[in-house]
Short mmCIF file of C-alpha atoms in Angstrom, two decimals:
data_model
loop_
_atom_site.label_atom_id
_atom_site.label_comp_id
_atom_site.label_asym_id
_atom_site.label_seq_id
_atom_site.Cartn_x
_atom_site.Cartn_y
_atom_site.Cartn_z
CA MET A 28 14.27 21.17 12.28
CA GLN A 29 10.69 20.72 13.39
CA SER A 30 8.14 19.28 10.99
CA TRP A 31 5.21 21.25 9.65
CA VAL A 32 1.67 19.97 9.32
CA ASP A 33 -0.59 22.11 7.14
CA GLY A 34 1.87 24.95 7.42
CA GLN A 35 2.18 24.88 11.22
CA PRO A 36 5.10 23.57 13.26
CA ALA A 37 4.03 20.21 14.70
CA SER A 38 5.64 17.15 16.15
CA ALA A 39 2.62 14.88 15.85
CA LEU A 40 0.01 14.01 13.29
CA ALA A 41 -3.00 16.16 14.08
CA SER A 42 -5.45 13.31 13.70
CA LEU A 43 -5.46 9.55 14.16
CA LYS A 44 -8.18 9.42 11.49
CA ASP A 45 -5.75 10.46 8.77
CA ARG A 46 -6.18 8.31 5.66
CA GLY A 47 -2.45 8.28 5.11
CA LEU A 48 -2.14 6.23 8.28
CA ALA A 49 -5.32 4.20 7.79
CA TYR A 50 -4.86 3.19 4.16
CA GLY A 51 -1.62 4.66 2.86
CA ASP A 52 -3.99 6.99 1.01
CA GLY A 53 -1.61 9.67 -0.19
CA LEU A 54 1.60 10.56 -1.96
CA PHE A 55 5.08 11.69 -1.04
CA GLU A 56 8.12 13.45 -2.46
CA THR A 57 11.68 13.33 -1.20
CA ILE A 58 13.49 16.51 -2.22
CA ALA A 59 17.15 17.44 -1.91
CA VAL A 60 17.67 20.89 -0.40
CA LYS A 61 20.81 22.99 -0.85
CA ALA A 62 21.42 26.61 0.10
CA GLY A 63 17.77 26.88 1.08
CA GLN A 64 16.58 25.73 -2.36
CA PRO A 65 14.44 22.65 -3.04
CA LEU A 66 16.15 21.03 -6.05
CA LEU A 67 14.29 19.77 -9.12
CA LEU A 68 11.22 21.38 -7.57
CA ASP A 69 9.22 21.70 -10.79
CA LEU A 70 9.60 18.01 -11.57
CA HIS A 71 8.65 17.01 -8.02
CA LEU A 72 5.56 19.21 -8.19
CA GLN A 73 4.64 17.87 -11.62
CA ARG A 74 4.78 14.30 -10.37
CA LEU A 75 2.80 15.23 -7.28
CA ALA A 76 0.12 16.94 -9.36
CA HIS A 77 -0.05 13.95 -11.67
CA GLY A 78 -0.40 11.64 -8.65
CA CYS A 79 -3.17 13.82 -7.20
CA SER A 80 -4.99 13.70 -10.49
CA ARG A 81 -4.69 9.90 -10.73
CA LEU A 82 -5.87 9.45 -7.13
CA ALA A 83 -8.58 12.14 -7.38
CA MET A 84 -7.03 14.26 -4.63
CA VAL A 85 -7.77 17.97 -4.93
CA ALA A 86 -4.83 19.87 -3.49
CA ASP A 87 -3.80 23.51 -3.53
CA HIS A 88 -0.56 23.19 -5.51
CA THR A 89 0.28 26.88 -5.27
CA LEU A 90 0.14 26.63 -1.51
CA ILE A 91 2.22 23.44 -1.56
CA ARG A 92 4.88 25.13 -3.67
CA SER A 93 5.08 28.13 -1.40
CA GLU A 94 5.28 25.93 1.71
CA LEU A 95 8.06 23.86 0.17
CA LEU A 96 10.01 26.99 -0.69
CA ALA A 97 9.58 28.45 2.79
CA TYR A 98 10.43 25.20 4.53
CA ALA A 99 13.53 24.61 2.38
CA GLN A 100 14.64 28.16 3.10
CA ALA A 101 14.35 27.47 6.83
CA MET A 102 16.13 24.11 6.47
CA GLY A 103 19.11 25.37 4.53
CA GLU A 104 20.41 21.95 3.59
CA GLY A 105 19.29 18.34 3.80
CA VAL A 106 16.44 16.21 2.57
CA LEU A 107 12.88 17.50 2.64
CA LYS A 108 10.08 14.96 2.68
CA LEU A 109 6.58 16.02 1.78
CA ILE A 110 3.74 13.65 2.62
CA LEU A 111 0.38 14.61 1.16
CA THR A 112 -2.48 12.53 2.54
CA ARG A 113 -6.15 12.62 1.65
CA GLY A 114 -6.81 14.02 5.13
CA ASP A 115 -9.20 12.62 7.68
CA SER A 116 -11.33 9.63 6.98
CA LEU A 117 -14.99 9.08 7.06
CA ARG A 118 -16.03 5.60 8.00
CA GLY A 119 -14.51 3.06 5.61
CA TYR A 120 -12.75 3.41 2.29
CA SER A 121 -15.03 6.01 0.72
CA PHE A 122 -14.05 9.64 0.62
CA THR A 123 -15.76 12.84 -0.42
CA ALA A 124 -14.51 15.28 -3.00
CA GLU A 125 -14.31 17.84 -0.19
CA ALA A 126 -11.70 15.83 1.73
CA GLN A 127 -8.92 18.30 2.55
CA PRO A 128 -5.48 16.89 1.78
CA ARG A 129 -3.04 17.18 4.67
CA ARG A 130 0.49 18.47 4.04
CA ILE A 131 3.30 17.12 6.18
CA LEU A 132 6.83 18.49 5.74
CA GLN A 133 9.78 16.81 7.39
CA ALA A 134 13.47 17.62 7.35
CA SER A 135 16.39 15.24 7.68
CA PRO A 136 20.14 15.72 7.25
CA ALA A 137 21.70 15.32 3.81
CA ALA A 138 22.03 11.66 2.85
CA ALA A 139 25.30 10.16 4.12
CA TYR A 140 26.00 7.62 1.38
CA PRO A 141 29.64 6.56 0.92
CA GLN A 142 31.31 8.76 -1.65
CA ALA A 143 32.59 5.57 -3.30
CA TYR A 144 29.09 4.66 -4.52
CA GLY A 145 29.20 7.49 -7.03
CA ALA A 146 32.92 7.35 -7.69
CA HIS A 147 33.46 3.62 -8.18
CA GLY A 148 29.97 2.17 -8.51
CA VAL A 149 27.83 -0.19 -6.47
CA GLN A 150 26.84 -3.81 -6.22
CA LEU A 151 23.14 -4.68 -6.59
CA PHE A 152 21.39 -7.23 -4.42
CA ASP A 153 19.07 -9.62 -6.30
CA CYS A 154 15.71 -9.09 -4.56
CA ALA A 155 13.35 -12.04 -4.47
CA THR A 156 10.46 -9.65 -3.78
CA ARG A 157 8.63 -8.95 -7.02
CA LEU A 158 6.63 -5.85 -7.84
CA ALA A 159 2.95 -6.60 -8.40
CA GLU A 160 1.45 -5.29 -11.63
CA GLN A 161 -1.12 -2.62 -10.86
CA PRO A 162 -1.54 -0.11 -13.70
CA LEU A 163 -3.77 2.10 -11.53
CA LEU A 164 -0.88 2.85 -9.18
CA ALA A 165 2.11 2.37 -11.48
CA GLY A 166 4.51 5.30 -11.65
CA LEU A 167 3.10 7.07 -8.59
CA LYS A 168 5.11 7.78 -5.47
CA HIS A 169 2.20 6.77 -3.25
CA LEU A 170 2.22 5.72 0.39
CA ASN A 171 1.59 2.00 -0.23
CA ARG A 172 5.19 0.89 0.01
CA LEU A 173 5.13 -2.51 1.70
CA GLU A 174 6.79 -4.11 -1.33
CA GLN A 175 9.78 -1.81 -0.88
CA VAL A 176 9.85 -2.42 2.87
CA ILE A 177 9.92 -6.20 2.31
CA ALA A 178 12.47 -5.98 -0.50
CA ARG A 179 14.78 -3.75 1.56
CA SER A 180 14.63 -6.23 4.44
CA GLU A 181 16.07 -8.98 2.23
CA TRP A 182 19.65 -7.89 2.75
CA GLN A 183 21.71 -6.43 5.60
CA ASP A 184 25.14 -6.81 4.02
CA PRO A 185 26.44 -3.26 3.43
CA ALA A 186 28.32 -4.55 0.38
CA TYR A 187 25.01 -4.06 -1.44
CA ALA A 188 24.07 -0.40 -1.86
CA GLU A 189 20.77 -1.17 -3.53
CA GLY A 190 18.58 -4.06 -4.66
CA LEU A 191 17.23 -4.88 -8.10
CA MET A 192 13.49 -5.42 -8.32
CA ARG A 193 11.69 -7.29 -11.06
CA ASP A 194 7.94 -7.49 -11.56
CA THR A 195 5.90 -10.65 -11.09
CA SER A 196 6.42 -11.44 -14.80
CA GLY A 197 10.20 -11.22 -14.40
CA ARG A 198 10.77 -7.87 -16.12
CA VAL A 199 13.63 -5.75 -14.77
CA ILE A 200 12.02 -2.62 -13.30
CA GLU A 201 14.05 -0.57 -10.81
CA GLY A 202 15.94 -0.41 -7.54
CA VAL A 203 14.18 -0.35 -4.17
CA PHE A 204 14.67 3.43 -3.95
CA SER A 205 16.14 4.24 -7.37
CA ASN A 206 15.41 3.99 -11.06
CA LEU A 207 17.60 1.91 -13.33
CA PHE A 208 19.15 2.75 -16.69
CA LEU A 209 20.97 0.52 -19.16
CA VAL A 210 23.40 1.84 -21.74
CA ARG A 211 23.54 -0.13 -24.99
CA ASP A 212 25.25 0.97 -28.21
CA GLY A 213 25.45 4.55 -26.98
CA GLY A 214 21.75 4.81 -26.14
CA LEU A 215 19.76 4.74 -22.88
CA ILE A 216 17.17 2.14 -21.95
CA THR A 217 14.94 2.41 -18.90
CA ALA A 218 11.91 0.40 -17.83
CA ASP A 219 8.40 1.19 -18.94
CA LEU A 220 6.50 1.98 -15.72
CA GLN A 221 2.95 1.38 -16.94
CA ARG A 222 2.42 -1.67 -14.72
CA CYS A 223 4.54 -0.96 -11.63
CA GLY A 224 7.46 1.09 -10.37
CA VAL A 225 7.97 4.69 -9.37
CA ALA A 226 8.56 7.27 -12.10
CA GLY A 227 11.50 9.05 -10.51
CA VAL A 228 12.16 12.73 -10.87
CA MET A 229 15.86 12.20 -11.67
CA ARG A 230 14.86 9.60 -14.27
CA ALA A 231 12.61 12.22 -15.90
CA ALA A 232 15.33 14.88 -15.78
CA LEU A 233 17.94 12.56 -17.30
CA LEU A 234 15.61 11.48 -20.10
CA THR A 235 15.02 15.14 -20.96
CA HIS A 236 18.69 16.07 -20.87
CA ALA A 237 19.77 12.98 -22.80
CA GLY A 238 17.16 13.75 -25.44
CA GLN A 239 18.48 17.29 -25.77
CA LEU A 240 21.98 15.90 -26.26
CA GLY A 241 20.76 13.63 -29.06
CA ILE A 242 21.27 10.46 -27.01
CA PRO A 243 18.69 7.85 -28.06
CA CYS A 244 16.35 6.94 -25.16
CA GLN A 245 14.14 3.88 -25.08
CA ILE A 246 11.40 3.38 -22.49
CA THR A 247 10.51 -0.25 -22.79
CA ASP A 248 10.18 -3.63 -21.09
CA ILE A 249 13.58 -4.93 -20.01
CA SER A 250 14.46 -8.60 -19.70
CA LEU A 251 17.29 -10.11 -17.68
CA ALA A 252 18.88 -11.00 -21.04
CA GLN A 253 18.92 -7.32 -21.98
CA LEU A 254 20.46 -6.43 -18.65
CA ARG A 255 23.12 -9.05 -19.34
CA GLN A 256 23.91 -7.42 -22.69
CA ALA A 257 24.14 -3.88 -21.36
CA ASP A 258 27.40 -1.98 -21.89
CA GLU A 259 26.86 0.13 -18.78
CA VAL A 260 24.27 0.15 -16.01
CA PHE A 261 23.44 2.88 -13.53
CA LEU A 262 20.95 3.84 -10.84
CA CYS A 263 19.57 7.27 -10.13
CA ASN A 264 17.37 9.20 -7.78
CA SER A 265 16.82 12.83 -6.91
CA VAL A 266 18.82 12.72 -3.67
CA TYR A 267 22.08 11.00 -4.59
CA GLY A 268 22.14 11.60 -8.34
CA ILE A 269 23.74 8.67 -10.21
CA TRP A 270 25.46 5.54 -8.97
CA PRO A 271 27.17 3.37 -11.58
CA VAL A 272 26.32 -0.33 -11.17
CA ARG A 273 29.42 -2.53 -11.17
CA ALA A 274 27.93 -5.90 -10.27
CA PHE A 275 24.70 -7.84 -10.03
CA ALA A 276 24.54 -11.59 -9.43
CA ASP A 277 27.14 -13.08 -11.84
CA LEU A 278 27.21 -9.96 -14.01
CA SER A 279 29.62 -7.07 -13.95
CA TRP A 280 30.03 -3.85 -15.86
CA PRO A 281 32.66 -1.15 -16.15
CA VAL A 282 31.83 2.42 -15.21
CA GLY A 283 31.38 3.66 -18.75
CA PRO A 284 31.61 7.02 -20.49
CA LEU A 285 27.89 7.69 -20.86
CA THR A 286 27.33 6.99 -17.17
CA ARG A 287 30.10 9.48 -16.33
CA LYS A 288 28.66 12.07 -18.67
CA LEU A 289 25.18 11.81 -17.16
CA GLN A 290 26.64 11.77 -13.70
CA GLY A 291 28.05 15.19 -14.44
CA ILE A 292 24.61 16.38 -15.50
CA ALA A 293 23.00 14.91 -12.36
CA ARG A 294 25.62 16.64 -10.24
CA THR A 295 24.72 19.95 -11.84
CA LEU A 296 21.01 19.31 -11.28
CA LEU A 297 21.68 18.67 -7.59
CA ASP A 298 23.67 21.83 -7.13
CA VAL A 299 22.67 25.44 -6.84
CA MET B 3 -14.45 7.62 23.16
CA GLN B 4 -10.88 8.84 22.97
CA SER B 5 -8.32 6.80 21.08
CA TRP B 6 -5.37 5.07 22.75
CA VAL B 7 -1.82 5.04 21.45
CA ASP B 8 0.42 2.49 23.13
CA GLY B 9 -2.05 2.14 25.95
CA GLN B 10 -2.39 5.88 26.65
CA PRO B 11 -5.31 8.14 25.77
CA ALA B 12 -4.23 10.25 22.79
CA SER B 13 -5.84 12.28 20.08
CA ALA B 14 -2.81 12.46 17.80
CA LEU B 15 -0.19 10.14 16.40
CA ALA B 16 2.80 10.48 18.72
CA SER B 17 5.28 10.72 15.86
CA LEU B 18 5.31 11.93 12.29
CA LYS B 19 8.04 9.36 11.62
CA ASP B 20 5.64 6.48 12.07
CA ARG B 21 6.10 3.88 9.33
CA GLY B 22 2.37 3.31 9.17
CA LEU B 23 2.05 6.84 7.81
CA ALA B 24 5.25 6.80 5.74
CA TYR B 25 4.80 3.44 4.01
CA GLY B 26 1.55 1.86 5.18
CA ASP B 27 3.93 -0.42 7.06
CA GLY B 28 1.56 -2.15 9.44
CA LEU B 29 -1.65 -4.10 9.93
CA PHE B 30 -5.15 -3.44 11.20
CA GLU B 31 -8.17 -5.19 12.61
CA THR B 32 -11.75 -3.95 12.74
CA ILE B 33 -13.55 -5.61 15.63
CA ALA B 34 -17.23 -5.51 16.59
CA VAL B 35 -17.76 -4.75 20.27
CA LYS B 36 -20.91 -5.65 22.21
CA ALA B 37 -21.56 -5.47 25.96
CA GLY B 38 -17.93 -4.52 26.43
CA GLN B 39 -16.69 -7.65 24.63
CA PRO B 40 -14.53 -7.66 21.46
CA LEU B 41 -16.20 -10.30 19.26
CA LEU B 42 -14.31 -13.04 17.41
CA LEU B 43 -11.27 -11.83 19.31
CA ASP B 44 -9.26 -15.04 18.98
CA LEU B 45 -9.62 -15.06 15.20
CA HIS B 46 -8.70 -11.38 14.97
CA LEU B 47 -5.62 -11.97 17.10
CA GLN B 48 -4.66 -15.05 15.09
CA ARG B 49 -4.79 -13.09 11.85
CA LEU B 50 -2.84 -10.24 13.40
CA ALA B 51 -0.14 -12.62 14.67
CA HIS B 52 0.05 -14.26 11.26
CA GLY B 53 0.40 -10.85 9.63
CA CYS B 54 3.14 -9.86 12.07
CA SER B 55 5.00 -13.04 11.29
CA ARG B 56 4.69 -12.51 7.51
CA LEU B 57 5.87 -8.88 7.83
CA ALA B 58 8.57 -9.67 10.42
CA MET B 59 6.98 -7.42 13.05
CA VAL B 60 7.71 -8.47 16.61
CA ALA B 61 4.76 -7.45 18.77
CA ASP B 62 3.71 -8.24 22.33
CA HIS B 63 0.51 -10.13 21.59
CA THR B 64 -0.38 -10.66 25.24
CA LEU B 65 -0.26 -6.92 25.75
CA ILE B 66 -2.32 -6.32 22.61
CA ARG B 67 -4.98 -8.76 23.82
CA SER B 68 -5.21 -7.14 27.23
CA GLU B 69 -5.42 -3.65 25.72
CA LEU B 70 -8.18 -4.75 23.34
CA LEU B 71 -10.14 -6.24 26.23
CA ALA B 72 -9.73 -3.13 28.37
CA TYR B 73 -10.59 -0.76 25.53
CA ALA B 74 -13.66 -2.77 24.51
CA GLN B 75 -14.79 -2.79 28.12
CA ALA B 76 -14.52 0.99 28.19
CA MET B 77 -16.28 1.32 24.81
CA GLY B 78 -19.25 -0.84 25.67
CA GLU B 79 -20.56 -1.06 22.12
CA GLY B 80 -19.41 -0.12 18.62
CA VAL B 81 -16.53 -0.88 16.30
CA LEU B 82 -12.98 -1.05 17.60
CA LYS B 83 -10.18 -0.47 15.15
CA LEU B 84 -6.67 -1.57 16.01
CA ILE B 85 -3.82 -0.24 13.87
CA LEU B 86 -0.46 -1.86 14.53
CA THR B 87 2.39 -0.05 12.80
CA ARG B 88 6.08 -0.91 12.73
CA GLY B 89 6.70 2.19 14.82
CA ASP B 90 9.08 4.97 13.99
CA SER B 91 11.23 4.92 10.93
CA LEU B 92 14.90 5.14 10.42
CA ARG B 93 15.93 6.77 7.20
CA GLY B 94 14.45 4.94 4.23
CA TYR B 95 12.72 1.62 3.88
CA SER B 96 14.99 -0.45 6.11
CA PHE B 97 13.98 -1.30 9.64
CA THR B 98 15.68 -2.95 12.56
CA ALA B 99 14.42 -5.99 14.42
CA GLU B 100 14.19 -3.76 17.50
CA ALA B 101 11.60 -1.48 15.92
CA GLN B 102 8.81 -1.18 18.49
CA PRO B 103 5.38 -1.67 16.92
CA ARG B 104 2.93 1.09 17.78
CA ARG B 105 -0.60 0.18 18.90
CA ILE B 106 -3.43 2.53 18.01
CA LEU B 107 -6.96 1.81 19.23
CA GLN B 108 -9.92 3.76 17.91
CA ALA B 109 -13.62 3.53 18.68
CA SER B 110 -16.52 4.33 16.41
CA PRO B 111 -20.28 3.79 16.76
CA ALA B 112 -21.80 0.50 15.66
CA ALA B 113 -22.11 0.32 11.86
CA ALA B 114 -25.39 1.82 10.64
CA TYR B 115 -26.07 -0.35 7.59
CA PRO B 116 -29.69 -0.62 6.44
CA GLN B 117 -31.36 -3.61 8.06
CA ALA B 118 -32.62 -4.57 4.58
CA TYR B 119 -29.10 -5.54 3.47
CA GLY B 120 -29.18 -8.58 5.72
CA ALA B 121 -32.90 -9.22 5.42
CA HIS B 122 -33.42 -8.94 1.67
CA GLY B 123 -29.92 -8.95 0.20
CA VAL B 124 -27.80 -6.45 -1.67
CA GLN B 125 -26.79 -5.46 -5.16
CA LEU B 126 -23.08 -5.62 -6.08
CA PHE B 127 -21.33 -2.97 -8.12
CA ASP B 128 -19.00 -4.30 -10.83
CA CYS B 129 -15.65 -2.68 -9.93
CA ALA B 130 -13.27 -1.97 -12.79
CA THR B 131 -10.38 -1.77 -10.29
CA ARG B 132 -8.55 -5.09 -10.26
CA LEU B 133 -6.55 -6.51 -7.37
CA ALA B 134 -2.86 -6.88 -8.21
CA GLU B 135 -1.35 -10.30 -7.58
CA GLN B 136 1.19 -10.09 -4.77
CA PRO B 137 1.61 -13.39 -2.90
CA LEU B 138 3.82 -11.70 -0.27
CA LEU B 139 0.93 -9.56 0.91
CA ALA B 140 -2.05 -11.73 -0.03
CA GLY B 141 -4.46 -12.51 2.78
CA LEU B 142 -3.08 -9.88 5.14
CA LYS B 143 -5.12 -6.97 6.48
CA HIS B 144 -2.24 -4.57 5.95
CA LEU B 145 -2.27 -0.80 5.66
CA ASN B 146 -1.60 -0.63 1.89
CA ARG B 147 -5.20 -0.19 0.84
CA LEU B 148 -5.14 2.16 -2.14
CA GLU B 149 -6.76 -0.49 -4.34
CA GLN B 150 -9.77 -0.55 -2.02
CA VAL B 151 -9.85 3.26 -1.85
CA ILE B 152 -9.92 3.49 -5.64
CA ALA B 153 -12.44 0.67 -6.02
CA ARG B 154 -14.78 2.21 -3.45
CA SER B 155 -14.63 5.54 -5.28
CA GLU B 156 -16.05 3.95 -8.42
CA TRP B 157 -19.65 4.19 -7.27
CA GLN B 158 -21.74 6.68 -5.29
CA ASP B 159 -25.15 5.17 -6.00
CA PRO B 160 -26.46 3.88 -2.64
CA ALA B 161 -28.31 1.14 -4.54
CA TYR B 162 -24.99 -0.73 -4.42
CA ALA B 163 -24.06 -1.87 -0.92
CA GLU B 164 -20.73 -3.33 -2.00
CA GLY B 165 -18.54 -3.83 -5.06
CA LEU B 166 -17.16 -7.02 -6.55
CA MET B 167 -13.42 -7.10 -7.10
CA ARG B 168 -11.59 -9.40 -9.48
CA ASP B 169 -7.83 -9.82 -9.76
CA THR B 170 -5.79 -8.71 -12.75
CA SER B 171 -6.27 -12.17 -14.27
CA GLY B 172 -10.06 -11.87 -13.99
CA ARG B 173 -10.63 -14.23 -11.07
CA VAL B 174 -13.51 -13.35 -8.75
CA ILE B 175 -11.95 -12.54 -5.36
CA GLU B 176 -13.98 -10.54 -2.85
CA GLY B 177 -15.90 -7.39 -2.04
CA VAL B 178 -14.16 -4.09 -1.29
CA PHE B 179 -14.66 -4.65 2.47
CA SER B 180 -16.12 -8.17 2.53
CA ASN B 181 -15.35 -11.73 1.55
CA LEU B 182 -17.53 -13.52 -0.96
CA PHE B 183 -19.06 -16.99 -0.83
CA LEU B 184 -20.85 -18.96 -3.53
CA VAL B 185 -23.25 -21.79 -2.79
CA ARG B 186 -23.37 -24.56 -5.37
CA ASP B 187 -25.05 -27.95 -4.96
CA GLY B 188 -25.27 -27.47 -1.21
CA GLY B 189 -21.57 -26.68 -0.77
CA LEU B 190 -19.63 -23.47 -0.16
CA ILE B 191 -17.04 -22.01 -2.49
CA THR B 192 -14.82 -19.06 -1.60
CA ALA B 193 -11.80 -17.57 -3.32
CA ASP B 194 -8.28 -18.82 -2.76
CA LEU B 195 -6.41 -15.81 -1.31
CA GLN B 196 -2.84 -16.87 -2.13
CA ARG B 197 -2.32 -14.05 -4.66
CA CYS B 198 -4.48 -11.21 -3.35
CA GLY B 199 -7.40 -10.43 -1.11
CA VAL B 200 -7.93 -10.17 2.62
CA ALA B 201 -8.52 -13.38 4.60
CA GLY B 202 -11.48 -12.19 6.64
CA VAL B 203 -12.15 -13.29 10.17
CA MET B 204 -15.84 -13.99 9.47
CA ARG B 205 -14.81 -16.00 6.40
CA ALA B 206 -12.57 -18.13 8.63
CA ALA B 207 -15.29 -18.57 11.24
CA LEU B 208 -17.88 -19.57 8.65
CA LEU B 209 -15.53 -22.10 7.04
CA THR B 210 -14.95 -23.68 10.44
CA HIS B 211 -18.62 -23.82 11.34
CA ALA B 212 -19.66 -25.07 7.92
CA GLY B 213 -17.03 -27.81 8.14
CA GLN B 214 -18.38 -28.86 11.54
CA LEU B 215 -21.87 -29.08 10.05
CA GLY B 216 -20.62 -31.35 7.27
CA ILE B 217 -21.13 -28.68 4.59
CA PRO B 218 -18.53 -29.17 1.83
CA CYS B 219 -16.22 -26.13 1.55
CA GLN B 220 -14.00 -25.41 -1.42
CA ILE B 221 -11.26 -22.75 -1.36
CA THR B 222 -10.36 -22.30 -4.97
CA ASP B 223 -10.03 -19.95 -7.93
CA ILE B 224 -13.43 -18.65 -9.01
CA SER B 225 -14.29 -17.58 -12.53
CA LEU B 226 -17.14 -15.33 -13.62
CA ALA B 227 -18.69 -18.44 -15.19
CA GLN B 228 -18.75 -20.11 -11.77
CA LEU B 229 -20.32 -17.03 -10.25
CA ARG B 230 -22.96 -17.20 -12.97
CA GLN B 231 -23.71 -20.82 -12.05
CA ALA B 232 -23.96 -20.25 -8.29
CA ASP B 233 -27.23 -21.18 -6.58
CA GLU B 234 -26.73 -18.56 -3.86
CA VAL B 235 -24.16 -15.83 -3.28
CA PHE B 236 -23.37 -13.95 -0.09
CA LEU B 237 -20.90 -11.50 1.41
CA CYS B 238 -19.54 -11.51 4.93
CA ASN B 239 -17.39 -9.58 7.33
CA SER B 240 -16.85 -9.47 11.05
CA VAL B 241 -18.85 -6.28 11.58
CA TYR B 242 -22.11 -6.85 9.70
CA GLY B 243 -22.15 -10.66 9.51
CA ILE B 244 -23.72 -11.89 6.26
CA TRP B 245 -25.45 -10.04 3.44
CA PRO B 246 -27.10 -12.16 0.77
CA VAL B 247 -26.24 -11.00 -2.75
CA ARG B 248 -29.32 -10.59 -4.93
CA ALA B 249 -27.85 -9.01 -8.04
CA PHE B 250 -24.61 -8.35 -9.87
CA ALA B 251 -24.44 -7.01 -13.44
CA ASP B 252 -27.01 -9.07 -15.40
CA LEU B 253 -27.07 -11.83 -12.78
CA SER B 254 -29.50 -12.38 -9.95
CA TRP B 255 -29.90 -14.91 -7.19
CA PRO B 256 -32.54 -15.75 -4.61
CA VAL B 257 -31.72 -15.54 -0.93
CA GLY B 258 -31.26 -19.26 -0.43
CA PRO B 259 -31.50 -21.67 2.48
CA LEU B 260 -27.77 -22.15 3.10
CA THR B 261 -27.26 -18.38 3.18
CA ARG B 262 -30.02 -18.08 5.75
CA LYS B 263 -28.60 -20.90 7.83
CA LEU B 264 -25.11 -19.34 7.90
CA GLN B 265 -26.61 -15.94 8.56
CA GLY B 266 -28.04 -17.39 11.76
CA ILE B 267 -24.58 -18.64 12.71
CA ALA B 268 -22.99 -15.27 11.92
CA ARG B 269 -25.63 -13.56 14.04
CA THR B 270 -24.74 -15.81 16.95
CA LEU B 271 -21.03 -15.11 16.47
CA LEU B 272 -21.72 -11.37 16.59
CA ASP B 273 -23.73 -11.57 19.78
CA VAL B 274 -22.72 -12.02 23.39
#
């Protein structure tokens, strides 16, 4: 399906002066679409609005919502990517409050991950690339993603479905395109994303649902030692749901009961 | 003058799948052009080649050089911006070695900075935005520039020509779009850019010329205390040359003799 730029079918970026291209000055969302519905839409829009607020981008969120709904309807099924840039650049890094954000919608087919990743779990590559600590950008799904590009280039072996990223201080943070959860003594632990990392929409949804089920949830700094002591480990994102983690470096875990329970919830969230 | 994309006149980015837009996955150079000549071209191309090597981008540097020369010839005078992206994206962060980098050339008029900046010096804003420490990206003029966008948005007062950026550990690094030099006891000091910062082309040229003149040059970590003790302070980049720094926070400096001497060299480098 053809992309849309600012609500109009387009195959090219209207302007070479776009700040998304020049500086990575913008945000994005990757949204699963089923039966014409964008899934977890409210959470995606909440994160986008939060990102706009943090980056001082003034966007028309009502318009964005209606475009996402219309585009998903036209797509039917697949993955919808929204890129929201700060629009065209003046000379240099400065921008004016009047800068009009540019909305780019792109469709791609539903992700074709092996079914085994969810069913039997995955092996994690140990990325040498560390996430830099930048509180001003932490948590946002912004367009400055060279760290992820470099980390993802560290392995080609398809035996690894994902890679584990630590920050420059050695804390365990997330996957390259997923968030990470540990299960310990029946409770969930996931990394504090105040210094780096992307605050995933599925992570947010799982924390909410786990809380409602009375499952203790801790958002905190995670050391390798804590990872070693975990009873279960899993990855999540808003496209594939949950993948149990079976192995990382010399560590291995079973696919445990809490992972399976949450996997059921994720499956429901990614269905219509 | 119209932009070029991959050697062809174009007003739009050929593809919305470009990784420069999606991830800031690419590099750029901003080159002063006079009398149809791109200035400091060898240093710009050296930095670009180094960046390509660090980011595993395989580009045709002979072609890039010839395009820059032809475009500058057509421009006559102004500022030439080259954006080199990793080209179109596959799904996700991974890329193949065959990814064809995309070359985007843009022209803008010569920078219209007040003549007083060079003649009498400038005042530096004290940016609260800190540069994150990421050795994998340090020194490169890559497209992940949200830190500079945020830093530049901290001040609107035209009394400040530039802003001073420190890293998250408090080291004095650079300006938002300039490198910084201190003069102390007749020698030059500039920040070590192993953890963050952009290794500017004018910085490199000045270090070479100063070395040839027997001026001691130190590339090292710089503390605020060292800045306080500097005899002279100046900024540089490859578009405006050198601006003496007269004031920062409660500090002030005269426009000193070594600054003036190097300013003469920079002026020569930016002339044809």
